[in-house]
Tab-separated table of C-alpha atoms and ligand atoms in Angstrom:
chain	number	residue	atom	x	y	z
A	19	UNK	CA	-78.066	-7.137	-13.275
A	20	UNK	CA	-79.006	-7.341	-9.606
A	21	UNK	CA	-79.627	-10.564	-9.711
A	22	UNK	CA	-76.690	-11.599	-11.861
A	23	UNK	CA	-74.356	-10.915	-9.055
A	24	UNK	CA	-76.380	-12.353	-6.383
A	25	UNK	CA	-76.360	-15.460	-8.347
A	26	UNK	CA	-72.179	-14.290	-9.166
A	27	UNK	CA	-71.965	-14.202	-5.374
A	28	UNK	CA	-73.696	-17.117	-4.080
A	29	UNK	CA	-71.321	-19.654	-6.750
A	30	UNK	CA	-68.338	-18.174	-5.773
A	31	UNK	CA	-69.053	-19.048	-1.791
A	32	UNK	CA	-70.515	-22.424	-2.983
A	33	UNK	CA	-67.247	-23.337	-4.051
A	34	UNK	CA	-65.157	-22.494	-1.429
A	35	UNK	CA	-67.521	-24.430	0.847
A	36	UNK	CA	-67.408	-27.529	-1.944
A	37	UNK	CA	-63.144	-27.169	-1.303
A	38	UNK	CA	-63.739	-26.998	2.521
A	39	UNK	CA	-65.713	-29.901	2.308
A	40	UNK	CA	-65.260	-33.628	1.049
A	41	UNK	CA	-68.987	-34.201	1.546
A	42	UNK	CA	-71.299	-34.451	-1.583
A	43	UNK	CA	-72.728	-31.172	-2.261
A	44	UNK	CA	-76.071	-29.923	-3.521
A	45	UNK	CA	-74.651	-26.661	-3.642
A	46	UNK	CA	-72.339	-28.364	-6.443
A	47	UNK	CA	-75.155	-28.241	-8.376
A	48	UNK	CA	-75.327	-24.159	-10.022
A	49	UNK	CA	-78.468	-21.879	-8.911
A	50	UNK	CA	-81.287	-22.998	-11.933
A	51	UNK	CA	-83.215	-20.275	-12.330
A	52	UNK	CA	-86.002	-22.615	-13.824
A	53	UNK	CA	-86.301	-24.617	-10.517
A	54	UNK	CA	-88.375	-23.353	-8.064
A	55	UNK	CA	-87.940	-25.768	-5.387
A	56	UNK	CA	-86.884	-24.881	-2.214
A	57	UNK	CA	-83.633	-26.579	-2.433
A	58	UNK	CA	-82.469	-24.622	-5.479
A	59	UNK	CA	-83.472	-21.166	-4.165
A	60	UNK	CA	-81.507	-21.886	-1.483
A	61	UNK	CA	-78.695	-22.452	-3.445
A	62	UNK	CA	-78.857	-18.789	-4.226
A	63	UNK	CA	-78.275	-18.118	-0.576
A	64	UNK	CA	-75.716	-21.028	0.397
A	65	UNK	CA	-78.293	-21.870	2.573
A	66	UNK	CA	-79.174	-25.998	2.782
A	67	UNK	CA	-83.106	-26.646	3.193
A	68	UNK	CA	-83.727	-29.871	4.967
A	69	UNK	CA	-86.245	-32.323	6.068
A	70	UNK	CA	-86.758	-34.984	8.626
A	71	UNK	CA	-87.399	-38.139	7.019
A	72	UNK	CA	-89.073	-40.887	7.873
A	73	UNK	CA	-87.902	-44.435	6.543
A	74	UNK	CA	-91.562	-45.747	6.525
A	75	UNK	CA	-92.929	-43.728	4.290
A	76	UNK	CA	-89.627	-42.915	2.611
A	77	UNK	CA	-90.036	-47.013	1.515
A	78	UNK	CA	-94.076	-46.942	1.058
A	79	UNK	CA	-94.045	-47.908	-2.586
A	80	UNK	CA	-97.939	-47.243	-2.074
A	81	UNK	CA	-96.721	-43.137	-1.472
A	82	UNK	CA	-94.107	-42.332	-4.244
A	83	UNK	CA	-94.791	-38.832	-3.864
A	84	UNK	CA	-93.336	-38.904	-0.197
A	85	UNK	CA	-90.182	-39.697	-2.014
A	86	UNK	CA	-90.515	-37.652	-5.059
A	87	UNK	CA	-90.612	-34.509	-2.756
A	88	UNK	CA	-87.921	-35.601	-0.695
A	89	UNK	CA	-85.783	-35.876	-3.398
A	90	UNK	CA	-86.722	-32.699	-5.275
A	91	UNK	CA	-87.299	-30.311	-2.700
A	92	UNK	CA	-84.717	-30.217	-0.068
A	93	UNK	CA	-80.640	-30.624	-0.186
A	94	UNK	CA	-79.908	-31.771	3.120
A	95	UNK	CA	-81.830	-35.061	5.480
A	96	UNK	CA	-81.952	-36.098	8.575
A	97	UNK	CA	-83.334	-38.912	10.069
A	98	UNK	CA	-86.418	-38.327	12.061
A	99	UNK	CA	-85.593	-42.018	14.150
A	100	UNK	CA	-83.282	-44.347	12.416
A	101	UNK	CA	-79.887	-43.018	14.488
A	102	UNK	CA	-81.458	-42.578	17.411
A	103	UNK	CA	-79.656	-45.134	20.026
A	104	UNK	CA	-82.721	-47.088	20.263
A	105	UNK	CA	-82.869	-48.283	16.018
A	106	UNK	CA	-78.857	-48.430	15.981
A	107	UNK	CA	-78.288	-51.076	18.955
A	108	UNK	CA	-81.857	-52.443	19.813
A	109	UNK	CA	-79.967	-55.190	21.243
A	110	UNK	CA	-76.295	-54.796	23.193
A	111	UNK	CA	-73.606	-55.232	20.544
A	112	UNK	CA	-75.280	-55.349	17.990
A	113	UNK	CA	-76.103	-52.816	15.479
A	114	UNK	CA	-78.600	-52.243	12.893
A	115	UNK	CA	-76.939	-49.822	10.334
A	116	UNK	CA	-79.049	-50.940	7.529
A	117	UNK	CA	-82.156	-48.258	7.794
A	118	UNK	CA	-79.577	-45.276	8.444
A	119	UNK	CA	-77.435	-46.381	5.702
A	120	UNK	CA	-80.276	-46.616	3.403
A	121	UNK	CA	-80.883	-43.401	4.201
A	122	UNK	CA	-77.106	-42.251	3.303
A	123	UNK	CA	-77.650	-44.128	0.198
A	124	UNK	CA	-80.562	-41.890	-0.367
A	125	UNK	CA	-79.054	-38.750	0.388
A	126	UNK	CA	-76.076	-39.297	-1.989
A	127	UNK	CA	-77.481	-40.464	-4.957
A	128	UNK	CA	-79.448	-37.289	-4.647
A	129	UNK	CA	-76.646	-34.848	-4.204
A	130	UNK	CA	-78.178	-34.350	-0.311
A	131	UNK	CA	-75.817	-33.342	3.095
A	132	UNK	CA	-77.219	-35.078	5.969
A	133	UNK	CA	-77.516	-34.048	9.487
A	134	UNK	CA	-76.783	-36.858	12.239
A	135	UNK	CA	-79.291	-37.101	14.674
A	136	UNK	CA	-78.501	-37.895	17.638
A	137	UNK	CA	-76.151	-39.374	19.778
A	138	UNK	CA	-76.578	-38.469	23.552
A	139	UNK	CA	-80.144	-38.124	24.185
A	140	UNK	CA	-82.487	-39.135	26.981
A	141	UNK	CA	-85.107	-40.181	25.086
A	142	UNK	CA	-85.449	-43.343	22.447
A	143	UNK	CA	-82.449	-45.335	24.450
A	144	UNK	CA	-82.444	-49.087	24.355
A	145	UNK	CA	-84.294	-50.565	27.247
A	146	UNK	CA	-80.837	-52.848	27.850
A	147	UNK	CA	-78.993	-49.847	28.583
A	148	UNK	CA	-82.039	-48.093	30.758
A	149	UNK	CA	-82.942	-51.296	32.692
A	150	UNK	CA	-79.118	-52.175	33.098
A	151	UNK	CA	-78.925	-48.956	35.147
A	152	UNK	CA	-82.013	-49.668	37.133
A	153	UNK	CA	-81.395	-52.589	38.646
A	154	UNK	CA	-77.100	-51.755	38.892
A	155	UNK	CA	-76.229	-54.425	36.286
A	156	UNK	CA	-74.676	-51.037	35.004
A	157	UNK	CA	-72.416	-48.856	37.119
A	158	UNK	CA	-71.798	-45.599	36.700
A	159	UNK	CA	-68.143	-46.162	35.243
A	160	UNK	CA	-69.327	-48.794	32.943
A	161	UNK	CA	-72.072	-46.612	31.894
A	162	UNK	CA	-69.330	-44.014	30.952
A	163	UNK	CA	-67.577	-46.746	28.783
A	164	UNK	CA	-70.679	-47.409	27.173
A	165	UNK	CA	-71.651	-44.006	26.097
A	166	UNK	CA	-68.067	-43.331	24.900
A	167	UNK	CA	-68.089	-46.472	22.655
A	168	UNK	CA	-71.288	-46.186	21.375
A	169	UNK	CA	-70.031	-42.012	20.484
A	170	UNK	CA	-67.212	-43.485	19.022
A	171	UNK	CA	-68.816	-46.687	16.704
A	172	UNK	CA	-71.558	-44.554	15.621
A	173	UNK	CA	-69.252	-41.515	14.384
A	174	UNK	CA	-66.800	-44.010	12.882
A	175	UNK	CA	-69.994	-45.839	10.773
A	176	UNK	CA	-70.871	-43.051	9.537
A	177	UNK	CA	-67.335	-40.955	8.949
A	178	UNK	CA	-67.459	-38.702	6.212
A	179	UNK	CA	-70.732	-38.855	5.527
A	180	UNK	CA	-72.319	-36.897	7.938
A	181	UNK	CA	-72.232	-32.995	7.723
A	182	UNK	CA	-73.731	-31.766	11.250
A	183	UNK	CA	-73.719	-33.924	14.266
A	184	UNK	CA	-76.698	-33.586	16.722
A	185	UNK	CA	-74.073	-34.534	19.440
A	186	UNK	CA	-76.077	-33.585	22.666
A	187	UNK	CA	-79.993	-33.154	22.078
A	188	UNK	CA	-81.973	-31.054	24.507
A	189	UNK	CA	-79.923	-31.224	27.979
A	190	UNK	CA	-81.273	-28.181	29.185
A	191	UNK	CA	-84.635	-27.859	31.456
A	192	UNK	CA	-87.768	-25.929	31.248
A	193	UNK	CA	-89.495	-23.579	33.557
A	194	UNK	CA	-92.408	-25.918	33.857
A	195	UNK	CA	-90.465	-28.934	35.075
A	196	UNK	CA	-89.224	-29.185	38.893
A	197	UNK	CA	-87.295	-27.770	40.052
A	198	UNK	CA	-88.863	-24.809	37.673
A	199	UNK	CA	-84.718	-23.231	38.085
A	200	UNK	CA	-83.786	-24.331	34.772
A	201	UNK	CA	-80.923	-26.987	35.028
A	202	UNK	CA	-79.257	-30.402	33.270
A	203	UNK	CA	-82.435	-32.253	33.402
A	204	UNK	CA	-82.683	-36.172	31.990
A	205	UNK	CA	-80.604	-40.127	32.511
A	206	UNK	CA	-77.459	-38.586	31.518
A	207	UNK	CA	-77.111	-35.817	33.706
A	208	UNK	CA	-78.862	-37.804	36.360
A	209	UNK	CA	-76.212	-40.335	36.451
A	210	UNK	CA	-72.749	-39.030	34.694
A	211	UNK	CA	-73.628	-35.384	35.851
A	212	UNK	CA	-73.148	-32.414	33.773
A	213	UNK	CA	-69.545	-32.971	32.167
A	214	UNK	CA	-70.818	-36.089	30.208
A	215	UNK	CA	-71.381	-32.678	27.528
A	216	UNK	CA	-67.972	-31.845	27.189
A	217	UNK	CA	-67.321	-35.580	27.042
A	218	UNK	CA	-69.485	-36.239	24.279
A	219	UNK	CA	-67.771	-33.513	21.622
A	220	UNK	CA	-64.753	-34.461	22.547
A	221	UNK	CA	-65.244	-38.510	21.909
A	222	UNK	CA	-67.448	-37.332	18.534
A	223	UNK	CA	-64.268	-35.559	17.435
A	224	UNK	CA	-61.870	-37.980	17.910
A	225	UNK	CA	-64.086	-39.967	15.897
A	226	UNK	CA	-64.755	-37.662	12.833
A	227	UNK	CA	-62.146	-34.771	13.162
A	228	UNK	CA	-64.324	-32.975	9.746
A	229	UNK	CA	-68.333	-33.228	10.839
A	230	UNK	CA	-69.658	-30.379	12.336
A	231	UNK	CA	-70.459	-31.100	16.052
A	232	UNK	CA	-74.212	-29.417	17.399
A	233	UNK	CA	-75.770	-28.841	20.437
A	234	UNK	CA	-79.295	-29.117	19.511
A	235	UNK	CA	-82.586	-27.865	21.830
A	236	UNK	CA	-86.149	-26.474	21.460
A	237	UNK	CA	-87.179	-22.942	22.846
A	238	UNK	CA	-84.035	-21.631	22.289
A	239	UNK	CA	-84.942	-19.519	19.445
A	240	UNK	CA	-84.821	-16.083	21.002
A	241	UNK	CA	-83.786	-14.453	24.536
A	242	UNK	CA	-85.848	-13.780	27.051
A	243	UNK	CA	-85.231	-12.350	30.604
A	244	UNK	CA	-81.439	-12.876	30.258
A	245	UNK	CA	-81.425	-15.152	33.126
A	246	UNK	CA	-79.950	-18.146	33.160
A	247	UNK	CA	-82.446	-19.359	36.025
A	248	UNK	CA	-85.533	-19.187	33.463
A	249	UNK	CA	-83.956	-18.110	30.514
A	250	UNK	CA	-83.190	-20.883	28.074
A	251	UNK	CA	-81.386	-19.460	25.542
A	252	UNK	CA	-79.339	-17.561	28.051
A	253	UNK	CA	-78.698	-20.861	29.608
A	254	UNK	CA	-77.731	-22.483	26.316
A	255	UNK	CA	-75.441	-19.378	25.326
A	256	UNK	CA	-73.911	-19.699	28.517
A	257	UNK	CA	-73.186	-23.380	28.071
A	258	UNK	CA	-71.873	-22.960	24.388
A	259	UNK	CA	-69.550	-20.300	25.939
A	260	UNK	CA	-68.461	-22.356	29.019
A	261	UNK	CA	-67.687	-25.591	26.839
A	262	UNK	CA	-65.598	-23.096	24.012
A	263	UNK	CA	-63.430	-21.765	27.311
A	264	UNK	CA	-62.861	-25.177	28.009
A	265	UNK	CA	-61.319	-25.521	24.649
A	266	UNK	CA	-64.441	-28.504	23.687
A	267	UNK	CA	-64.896	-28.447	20.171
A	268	UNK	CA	-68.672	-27.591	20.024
A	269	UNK	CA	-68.996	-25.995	16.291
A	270	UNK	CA	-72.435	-24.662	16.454
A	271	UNK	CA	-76.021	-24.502	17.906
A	272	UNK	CA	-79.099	-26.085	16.397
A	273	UNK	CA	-82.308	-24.190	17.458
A	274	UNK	CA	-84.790	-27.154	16.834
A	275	UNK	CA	-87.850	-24.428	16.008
A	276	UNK	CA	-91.118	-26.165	17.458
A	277	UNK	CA	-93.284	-23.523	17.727
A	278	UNK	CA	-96.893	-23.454	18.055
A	279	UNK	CA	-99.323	-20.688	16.633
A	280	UNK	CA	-101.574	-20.636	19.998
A	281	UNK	CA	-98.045	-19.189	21.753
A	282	UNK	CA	-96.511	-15.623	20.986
A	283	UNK	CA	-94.024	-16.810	19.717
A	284	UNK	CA	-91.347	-14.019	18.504
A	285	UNK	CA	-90.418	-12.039	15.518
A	286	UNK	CA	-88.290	-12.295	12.744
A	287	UNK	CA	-85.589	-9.787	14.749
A	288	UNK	CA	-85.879	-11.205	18.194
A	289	UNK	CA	-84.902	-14.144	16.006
A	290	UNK	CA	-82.231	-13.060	14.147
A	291	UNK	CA	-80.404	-11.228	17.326
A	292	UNK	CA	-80.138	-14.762	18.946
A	293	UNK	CA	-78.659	-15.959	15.843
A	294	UNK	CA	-75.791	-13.500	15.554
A	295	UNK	CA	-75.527	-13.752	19.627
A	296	UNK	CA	-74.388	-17.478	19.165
A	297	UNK	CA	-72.150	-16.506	16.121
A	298	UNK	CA	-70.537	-13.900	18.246
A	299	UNK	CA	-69.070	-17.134	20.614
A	300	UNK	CA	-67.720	-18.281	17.003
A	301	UNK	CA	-70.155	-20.403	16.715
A	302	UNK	CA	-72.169	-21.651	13.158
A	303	UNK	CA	-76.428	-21.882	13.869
A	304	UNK	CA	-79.391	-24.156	12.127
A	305	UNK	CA	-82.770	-24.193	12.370
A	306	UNK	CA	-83.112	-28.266	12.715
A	307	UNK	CA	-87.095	-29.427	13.288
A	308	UNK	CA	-89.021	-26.115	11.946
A	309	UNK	CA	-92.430	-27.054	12.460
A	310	UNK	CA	-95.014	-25.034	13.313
A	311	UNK	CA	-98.929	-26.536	14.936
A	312	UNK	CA	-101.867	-25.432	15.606
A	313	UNK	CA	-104.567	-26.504	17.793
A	314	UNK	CA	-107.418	-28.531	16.211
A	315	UNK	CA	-110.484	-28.041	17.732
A	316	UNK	CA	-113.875	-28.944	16.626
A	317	UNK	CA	-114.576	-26.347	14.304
A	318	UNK	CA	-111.429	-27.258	12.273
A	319	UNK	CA	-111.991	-30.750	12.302
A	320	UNK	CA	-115.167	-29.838	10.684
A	321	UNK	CA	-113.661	-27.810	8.124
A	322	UNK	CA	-114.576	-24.586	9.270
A	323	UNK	CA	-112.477	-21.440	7.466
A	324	UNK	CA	-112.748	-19.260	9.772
A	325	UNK	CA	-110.588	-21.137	12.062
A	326	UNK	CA	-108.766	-22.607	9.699
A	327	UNK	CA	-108.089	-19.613	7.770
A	328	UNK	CA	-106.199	-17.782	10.523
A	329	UNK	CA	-104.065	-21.051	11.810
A	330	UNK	CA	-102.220	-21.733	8.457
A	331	UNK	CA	-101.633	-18.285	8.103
A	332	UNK	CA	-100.235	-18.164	11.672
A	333	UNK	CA	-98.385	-21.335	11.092
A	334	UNK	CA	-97.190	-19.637	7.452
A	335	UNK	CA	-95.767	-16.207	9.582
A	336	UNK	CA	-93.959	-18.304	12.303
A	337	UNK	CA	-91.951	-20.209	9.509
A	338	UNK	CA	-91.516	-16.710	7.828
A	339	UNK	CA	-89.749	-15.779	10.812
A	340	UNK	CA	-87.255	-18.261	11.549
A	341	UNK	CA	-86.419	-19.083	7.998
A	342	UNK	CA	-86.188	-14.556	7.364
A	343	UNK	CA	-83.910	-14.630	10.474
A	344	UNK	CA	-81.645	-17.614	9.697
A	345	UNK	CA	-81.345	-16.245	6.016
A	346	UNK	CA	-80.068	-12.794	7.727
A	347	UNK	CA	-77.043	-14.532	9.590
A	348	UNK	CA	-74.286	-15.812	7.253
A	349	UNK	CA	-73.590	-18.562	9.798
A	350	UNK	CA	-77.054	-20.055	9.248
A	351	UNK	CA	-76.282	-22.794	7.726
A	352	UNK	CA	-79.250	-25.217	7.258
A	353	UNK	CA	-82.911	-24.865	7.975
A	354	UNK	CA	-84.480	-27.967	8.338
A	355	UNK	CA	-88.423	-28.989	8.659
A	356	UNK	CA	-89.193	-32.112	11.106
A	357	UNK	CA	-91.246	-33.566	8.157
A	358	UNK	CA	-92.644	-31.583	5.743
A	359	UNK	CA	-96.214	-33.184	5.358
A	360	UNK	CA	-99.178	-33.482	7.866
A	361	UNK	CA	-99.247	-36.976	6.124
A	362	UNK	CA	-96.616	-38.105	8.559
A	363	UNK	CA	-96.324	-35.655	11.795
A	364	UNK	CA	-95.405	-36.352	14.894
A	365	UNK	CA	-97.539	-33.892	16.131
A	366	UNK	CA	-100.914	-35.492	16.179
A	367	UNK	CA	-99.760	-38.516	18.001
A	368	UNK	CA	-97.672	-36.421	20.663
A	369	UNK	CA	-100.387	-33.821	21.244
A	370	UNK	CA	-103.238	-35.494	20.314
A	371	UNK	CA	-105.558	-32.591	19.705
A	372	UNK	CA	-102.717	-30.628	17.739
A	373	UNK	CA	-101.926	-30.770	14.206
A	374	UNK	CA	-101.546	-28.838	10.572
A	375	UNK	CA	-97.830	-28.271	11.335
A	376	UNK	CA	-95.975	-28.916	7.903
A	377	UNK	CA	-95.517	-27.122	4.969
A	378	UNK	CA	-97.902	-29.714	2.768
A	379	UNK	CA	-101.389	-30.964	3.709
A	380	UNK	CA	-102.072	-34.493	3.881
A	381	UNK	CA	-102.532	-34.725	0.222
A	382	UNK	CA	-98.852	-33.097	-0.258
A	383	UNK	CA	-100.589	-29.852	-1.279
A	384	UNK	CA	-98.249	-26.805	-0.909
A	385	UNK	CA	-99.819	-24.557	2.356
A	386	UNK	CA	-98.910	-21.564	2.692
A	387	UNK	CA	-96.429	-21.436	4.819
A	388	UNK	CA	-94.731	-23.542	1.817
A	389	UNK	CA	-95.597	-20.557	-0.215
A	390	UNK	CA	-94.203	-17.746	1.993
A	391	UNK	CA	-91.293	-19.981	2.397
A	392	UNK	CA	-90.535	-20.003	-1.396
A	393	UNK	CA	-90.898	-16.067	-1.360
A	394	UNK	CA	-88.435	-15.412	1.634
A	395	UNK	CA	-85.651	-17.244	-0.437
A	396	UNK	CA	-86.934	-15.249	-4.067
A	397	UNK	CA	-87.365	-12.237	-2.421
A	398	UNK	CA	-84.155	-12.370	0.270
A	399	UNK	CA	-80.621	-10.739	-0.700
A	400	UNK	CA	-77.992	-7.703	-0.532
A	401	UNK	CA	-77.242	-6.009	1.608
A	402	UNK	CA	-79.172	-7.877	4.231
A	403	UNK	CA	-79.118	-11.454	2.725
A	404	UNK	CA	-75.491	-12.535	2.062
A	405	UNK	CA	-74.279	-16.303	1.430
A	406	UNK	CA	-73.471	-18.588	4.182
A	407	UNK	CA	-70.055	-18.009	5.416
A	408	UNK	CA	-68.630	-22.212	5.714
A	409	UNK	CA	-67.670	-23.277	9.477
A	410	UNK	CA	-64.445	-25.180	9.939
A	411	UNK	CA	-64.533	-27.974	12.600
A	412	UNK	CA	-62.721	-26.457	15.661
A	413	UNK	CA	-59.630	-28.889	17.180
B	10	G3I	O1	-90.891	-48.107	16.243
B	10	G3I	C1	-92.116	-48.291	16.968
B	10	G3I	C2	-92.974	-49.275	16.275
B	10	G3I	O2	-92.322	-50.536	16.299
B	10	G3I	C3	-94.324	-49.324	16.989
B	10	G3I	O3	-95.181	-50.182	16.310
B	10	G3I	C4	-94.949	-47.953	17.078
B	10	G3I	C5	-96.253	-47.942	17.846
B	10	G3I	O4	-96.483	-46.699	18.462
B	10	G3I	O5	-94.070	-47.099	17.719
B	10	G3I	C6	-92.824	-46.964	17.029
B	10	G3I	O6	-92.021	-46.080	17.706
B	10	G3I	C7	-92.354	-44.720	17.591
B	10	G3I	C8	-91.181	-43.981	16.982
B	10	G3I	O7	-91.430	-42.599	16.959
B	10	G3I	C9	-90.881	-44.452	15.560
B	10	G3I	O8	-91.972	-44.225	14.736
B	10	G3I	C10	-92.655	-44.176	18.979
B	10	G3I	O9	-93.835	-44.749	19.479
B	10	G3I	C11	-92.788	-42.668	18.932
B	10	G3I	O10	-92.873	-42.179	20.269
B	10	G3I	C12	-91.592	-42.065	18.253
B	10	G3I	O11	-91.789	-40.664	18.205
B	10	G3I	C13	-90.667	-39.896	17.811
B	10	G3I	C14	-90.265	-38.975	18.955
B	10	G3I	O12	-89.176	-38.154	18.539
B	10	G3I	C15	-89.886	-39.800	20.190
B	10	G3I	O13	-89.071	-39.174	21.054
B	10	G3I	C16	-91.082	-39.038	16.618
B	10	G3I	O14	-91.340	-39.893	15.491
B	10	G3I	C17	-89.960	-38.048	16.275
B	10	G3I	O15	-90.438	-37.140	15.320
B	10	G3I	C18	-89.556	-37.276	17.519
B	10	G3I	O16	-88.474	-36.418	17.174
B	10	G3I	C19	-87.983	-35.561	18.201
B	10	G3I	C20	-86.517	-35.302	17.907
B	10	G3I	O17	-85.825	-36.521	17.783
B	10	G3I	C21	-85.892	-34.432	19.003
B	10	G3I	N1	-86.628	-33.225	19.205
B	10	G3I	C22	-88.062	-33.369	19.393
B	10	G3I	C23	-88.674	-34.190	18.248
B	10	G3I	C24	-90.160	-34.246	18.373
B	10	G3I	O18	-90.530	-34.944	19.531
């Protein structure tokens, strides 16, 4: 009976977010009590499970399961590299939409919303545009022109098709960089300064007034100190709230979820008072690259348990977490793993000596933090585990 009007509940929200929205919805699809993935006990929440892909492997006819699992398990994609300025226009003026659209293609024929990432980032930009501003082939003002037309081309490609918008991607410092006073750190703050934010949301709306326009960082998933000089989120919050004063039509915060079991780390309602913190400023949240490492030393490499044994149940807990504390704010939307196999991670070519960070092993074997996963949605509901309530693009 319970469960009856859980499930009662959760289609009744579904639709009104399928009548808010001309986007292709898994959520269309009704709750299946037979399916276990995670993408249909979501559905019972409203909540979208995602997954960085990766085009590669996505195409590696050699690794169908890579595919298969893509497919079956999660209801919303983003790419992991293919819309990154970099892939789009390797060369200036002209774009490569084919990988990205191929994605799209993906996504739709398999009833999946798809998160756009990223369109103002320091990192992955072509070296035309970098180089151009080295040597002053690109001024300042031209540099402007550039950013807004590349904003505007990109959003237009892709109109209608794209559900969130990773508009700006981690503008904020960190305490370890210098100065260690946290500030707008990278190229575009260097050389627009700090309003090229408020810029960007506004160009990204004129050029899809319906998509759902993020901020997106890392270590931003709970407060700390409450100070904006080495506080992230606080810094964050207080740029989400300066940028909604000034009437710029940010819709929500993605918290990108990198976490690492060596750290502390938080708990599930450290997490969750963030959450409804940022949707107190009106604002929706995600969880957009949930993945959790571990440090492999030699002992693991050698397949020893007892250091194995405690990292994937760290790694497990730590997805518990976020995914317990988005489920507990209705304006959670999505929760979305940056790849969900050690197969293909960035982590072991970043770190090097870090790895074991997805939710499958290397031979797309459920771990256990797939497992606890699986039993947050099953086990997650009234009072304290109510659907999604739909965000509607500010003006
Ligand atoms: O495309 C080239 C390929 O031509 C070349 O042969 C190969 C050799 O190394 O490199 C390829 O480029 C790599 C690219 O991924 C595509 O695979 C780069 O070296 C590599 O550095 C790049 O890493 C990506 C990283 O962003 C770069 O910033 C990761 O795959 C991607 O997972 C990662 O994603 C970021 C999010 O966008 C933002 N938040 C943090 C997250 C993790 O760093």
């Amino acid at each position: 009976m319970r469960i009856k009007r859980w499930i009662a509940t959760g289609a009744v929200a579904i639709a009104t977010v399928g009548a808010l929205n001309t986007l292709p919805a898994s959520a269309g699809r009704p709750y299946n009590p037979a399916d276990q993935s995670l993408r249909n006990l979501g559905l019972r929440h409203d909540l979208y499970i995602g997954t960085a892909v990766d085009m590669a492997a996505l195409n590696d006819a050699a690794d169908p399961r890579y595919r298969e699992l893509v497919a079956s398990q999660f209801s919303t994609v983003t790419a992991e590299n293919v819309m990154k300025w970099e892939s789009l226009e390797p060369t200036r003026g002209t774009y490569d939409w084919a990988p990205a659209d191929e994605l799209l293609a993906f996504a739709k024929q398999n009833n999946q919303r798809v998160r756009g990432h990223v369109l103002v980032w320091q990192n992955q930009l072509p070296g035309w545009l970098t180089t151009g501003v080295e040597d002053g082939s690109i001024s300042t003002e031209q540099l402007r022109d550039i950013l807004r037309n590349h904003i505007t081309t990109v959003v237009k490609h892709f109109k209608g098709r794209i559900w969130q918008w990773d508009v700006v991607n981690e503008a904020v410092s960190d305490p370890w960089d210098s100065p260690s006073t946290l500030h707008y750190k990278g190229f575009w703050a260097q050389h627009l300064g700090p309003d090229y934010i408020a810029d960007a949301f506004r160009w990204a709306r004129a050029a899809d007034p319906k998509a759902l326009l993020f901020y997106n960082d890392y270590n931003i998933e709970a407060f700390g100190s409450g100070d904006p000089a080495d506080d992230k989120t606080q810094f964050v919050y207080d740029m989400a709230k300066n940028l909604l004063a000034q009437r710029v039509p940010i819709d929500g915060v993605g918290s990108q979820g990198h976490l690492g079991t060596q750290y502390g780390n938080y708990d599930t309602l450290q997490v969750a008072a963030a959450l409804k913190k940022f949707a107190g400023l009106g604002l929706a949240t995600a969880f957009t690259e949930v993945d959790v490492r571990s440090q492999l030393t030699e002992a693991v490499r050698n397949g020893d348990s007892n250091e194995i044994n405690p990292r994937l149940q760290a790694s497990a807990a730590n997805y518990s977490v976020l995914l317990q504390a988005c489920l507990a704010d209705r304006h959670c939307l999505s929760f979305t793993v940056w790849g969900f196999t050690d197969k293909h991670s960035w982590v072991p070519d970043w770190f090097g000596n870090e790895g074991m960070a997805n939710i499958y092993d290397e031979n797309y074997q459920p771990k256990r933090a797939y497992h606890l996963m699986k039993a947050d949605l099953i086990y997650a509901g009234p009072p304290y585990v109510l659907p999604r309530i739909a965000q509607k693009p500010r003006r």
